[in-house]
């Protein structure tokens, strides 16, 4: 059984004390593929170091996270462009719109999102979307940018069934993580109406730890709890779900 964590910030400072052990404990459980989203230029070297330490298991993305779109966002986008031109990445991400923390940079977030979608198309890469309190704004951009060569993952999907279907209509898989285990997460109530071919697994570690670890630091090994929940929702064994979702991740990332 090969499990794929399609979204984990393993370079985060939260893992500075025990990063190698955290990765090894996940690998011991069958989590062999870790896809690493970018935040901004200050984390690039940490990401490259992580890949260097685990070259067969760690796959990097490049992008500017919407919560880090500030006054200097054009310089940050320049960094994204330079990195994409320089070497191989597996996605442009995580990118999108976040209106939970701060609405004052909405226009800049929209501009950065559109710009990075253009980069994904240029390099024939998937996008990995971050959406928080911004489904309408995200869908508006996807509607104007939709094309055969636009595809990817709606990371940390927390919407309704209707929003799930709309996301899928834009060639997006749904990234399902710890929220599926939350009592108030709600997606567990309709997820079985979404075919597994549209689902990938993720942790978003160190954030959004699943039950029973909610509120603690999340780890890639905790993806097992997400797998168990999906096994319950879909009435399938964990191995089958791991295999299907890993195949889905290969379709998206090309590896």
XYZ file of C-alpha atoms in Angstrom:
255
model
C 0.000 0.000 0.000
C 1.461 3.330 -1.124
C -0.117 6.418 0.426
C 0.435 9.881 -1.036
C 0.316 13.060 1.045
C -0.405 15.618 -1.669
C 0.034 18.625 0.617
C 2.441 18.872 3.538
C 4.674 21.711 4.766
C 7.443 19.451 6.052
C 9.977 22.297 5.813
C 7.979 24.258 8.407
C 9.731 25.443 11.575
C 7.254 23.220 13.447
C 9.402 20.231 12.393
C 12.852 21.687 13.041
C 13.450 19.454 16.063
C 12.371 16.090 14.610
C 11.830 16.390 10.842
C 13.664 13.179 9.856
C 11.807 11.136 12.496
C 8.440 12.554 11.421
C 9.108 11.604 7.797
C 10.416 8.164 8.727
C 7.399 7.401 10.930
C 5.100 8.313 8.006
C 7.114 6.144 5.621
C 6.878 3.233 8.061
C 3.090 3.415 7.614
C 3.271 3.429 3.811
C 3.303 7.187 3.175
C 5.993 7.240 0.495
C 5.152 10.356 -1.523
C 5.174 13.867 -0.052
C 4.186 16.859 -2.189
C 5.451 20.124 -0.784
C 3.645 23.432 -1.437
C 5.478 26.747 -1.391
C 4.588 29.796 0.722
C 7.012 32.536 -0.318
C 10.686 33.088 -1.163
C 11.819 32.929 2.479
C 11.085 29.175 2.514
C 12.638 28.212 -0.815
C 15.997 27.126 0.569
C 14.345 25.017 3.289
C 12.290 23.284 0.601
C 15.363 22.590 -1.516
C 17.194 21.212 1.550
C 14.249 18.911 2.315
C 14.262 17.577 -1.253
C 18.018 17.030 -1.041
C 17.592 14.960 2.142
C 14.727 12.831 0.721
C 15.171 12.912 -3.077
C 13.041 9.831 -3.779
C 10.075 10.842 -1.657
C 9.785 14.637 -1.669
C 8.368 16.547 -4.648
C 8.336 20.334 -4.655
C 5.845 22.912 -5.866
C 6.578 26.590 -6.476
C 4.226 29.501 -5.915
C 3.166 32.433 -3.756
C 0.626 31.637 -1.015
C -2.306 34.107 -1.005
C -1.828 35.059 2.661
C 1.694 36.168 1.725
C 0.531 38.467 -1.076
C 1.590 41.834 0.333
C 3.041 45.125 -0.970
C 6.049 43.256 -2.430
C 3.974 40.593 -4.233
C 5.405 41.416 -7.651
C 8.944 40.748 -6.387
C 7.702 37.465 -4.946
C 6.105 36.535 -8.276
C 9.422 37.317 -9.957
C 11.062 34.797 -7.630
C 8.422 32.195 -8.566
C 9.116 32.830 -12.260
C 12.878 32.550 -11.803
C 12.598 29.276 -9.910
C 10.210 27.729 -12.441
C 12.602 28.683 -15.244
C 15.565 27.234 -13.385
C 14.489 23.691 -12.453
C 11.743 21.075 -12.267
C 8.718 21.542 -10.019
C 5.614 19.363 -9.923
C 2.949 22.056 -9.527
C 2.391 25.778 -9.148
C 1.127 26.062 -5.610
C -0.160 26.803 -3.292
C -1.952 29.703 -4.928
C -5.419 31.193 -4.691
C -7.400 33.630 -2.548
C -7.748 33.844 1.236
C -10.265 36.305 2.678
C -10.268 34.882 6.195
C -7.313 36.810 7.595
C -7.246 39.950 5.507
C -9.443 41.324 2.723
C -7.336 44.414 2.030
C -5.148 42.679 -0.589
C -7.985 41.037 -2.539
C -7.110 42.744 -5.841
C -3.447 41.795 -5.472
C -4.404 38.220 -4.557
C -6.569 38.011 -7.680
C -3.753 39.374 -9.822
C -1.222 36.960 -8.312
C -3.609 34.022 -8.782
C -4.219 34.798 -12.461
C -0.517 35.391 -13.075
C 0.463 32.064 -11.537
C -2.225 30.197 -13.467
C -0.515 31.621 -16.553
C 2.811 30.236 -15.352
C 1.244 26.810 -14.778
C -0.062 26.799 -18.339
C 3.307 27.935 -19.677
C 5.114 25.064 -17.926
C 2.239 22.576 -18.378
C 1.945 22.110 -14.614
C -1.052 21.579 -12.344
C -2.125 24.262 -9.899
C -2.814 23.645 -6.214
C -5.491 26.025 -4.975
C -5.799 27.532 -1.500
C -9.314 28.824 -0.877
C -10.552 30.233 2.415
C -13.840 32.118 2.561
C -13.328 32.749 -1.150
C -15.141 30.105 -3.209
C -16.985 32.701 -5.308
C -13.810 34.664 -6.012
C -11.858 31.488 -6.870
C -14.579 30.211 -9.204
C -14.735 33.604 -10.925
C -11.035 33.370 -11.792
C -11.281 29.707 -12.826
C -14.240 30.536 -15.075
C -12.214 33.149 -16.952
C -9.067 31.006 -17.091
C -10.615 27.576 -17.796
C -9.046 25.595 -20.619
C -7.926 22.079 -21.466
C -4.507 22.778 -19.959
C -5.794 24.065 -16.613
C -5.986 21.298 -14.002
C -4.895 20.536 -10.470
C -6.101 20.171 -6.884
C -8.535 22.145 -4.771
C -6.475 21.819 -1.596
C -8.221 21.393 1.770
C -11.655 21.254 0.213
C -14.289 22.388 2.751
C -17.209 23.383 0.527
C -20.653 22.015 -0.268
C -21.533 19.198 -2.674
C -22.486 21.809 -5.281
C -19.097 23.535 -4.838
C -17.359 20.152 -5.044
C -19.032 19.451 -8.375
C -18.147 22.901 -9.653
C -14.491 22.472 -8.652
C -14.395 19.090 -10.420
C -15.869 20.708 -13.548
C -12.693 22.834 -13.741
C -10.494 19.677 -13.915
C -9.696 19.853 -10.203
C -9.293 16.957 -7.787
C -10.462 17.570 -4.230
C -7.755 17.496 -1.550
C -9.282 15.762 1.478
C -7.583 15.921 4.861
C -8.297 16.250 8.557
C -11.486 18.294 8.073
C -13.226 15.085 6.922
C -12.828 13.774 10.494
C -14.229 16.895 12.219
C -17.743 16.741 13.692
C -18.506 20.156 12.208
C -16.544 19.551 8.990
C -19.702 18.576 7.081
C -17.932 17.216 3.978
C -18.239 13.682 5.390
C -22.023 14.021 4.946
C -21.864 14.119 1.141
C -18.419 12.871 0.145
C -19.721 9.450 -0.864
C -21.634 11.243 -3.648
C -18.282 12.263 -5.155
C -16.546 9.513 -7.110
C -13.186 8.534 -5.639
C -11.521 9.285 -8.989
C -11.837 12.971 -7.994
C -10.190 12.622 -4.552
C -6.609 12.914 -3.332
C -5.389 12.670 0.268
C -3.488 15.363 2.135
C -2.576 16.479 5.630
C -1.590 20.172 5.285
C 0.729 19.374 8.188
C 1.594 20.961 10.567
C -1.964 22.368 10.312
C -5.450 20.781 10.510
C -4.629 17.600 12.403
C -7.402 15.004 12.159
C -9.372 13.655 15.115
C -8.127 12.452 17.629
C -5.154 14.814 17.232
C -7.183 17.934 16.488
C -5.543 21.053 17.911
C -2.097 19.439 17.984
C 0.707 19.604 15.408
C -0.323 17.624 12.352
C 2.048 15.053 10.843
C 2.069 13.162 7.565
C 1.628 9.871 9.443
C -1.793 11.130 10.621
C -3.034 10.757 7.044
C -3.902 7.218 8.206
C -6.797 8.753 10.166
C -8.060 10.424 6.978
C -7.738 7.117 5.145
C -9.730 5.368 7.891
C -12.475 7.995 7.660
C -12.716 7.645 3.867
C -12.808 3.869 4.257
C -15.852 4.346 6.501
C -17.487 6.921 4.165
C -17.014 4.904 0.976
C -17.399 1.445 2.493
C -14.097 0.326 0.970
C -10.922 -1.037 2.496
C -8.079 1.349 3.216
C -5.716 -0.277 0.729
C -8.138 0.255 -2.167
C -8.596 3.917 -1.233
C -4.838 4.422 -0.848
C -4.249 2.898 -4.287
C -6.976 4.917 -6.034
C -5.959 8.234 -4.453
C -2.282 7.612 -5.183
C -3.161 6.902 -8.833
C -5.141 10.143 -8.874
C -2.101 12.008 -7.545
C 0.013 10.515 -10.339
C -2.458 11.818 -12.905
C -2.164 15.305 -11.453
C 1.566 15.541 -10.767
C 2.828 13.275 -13.537
C 4.980 11.202 -11.171
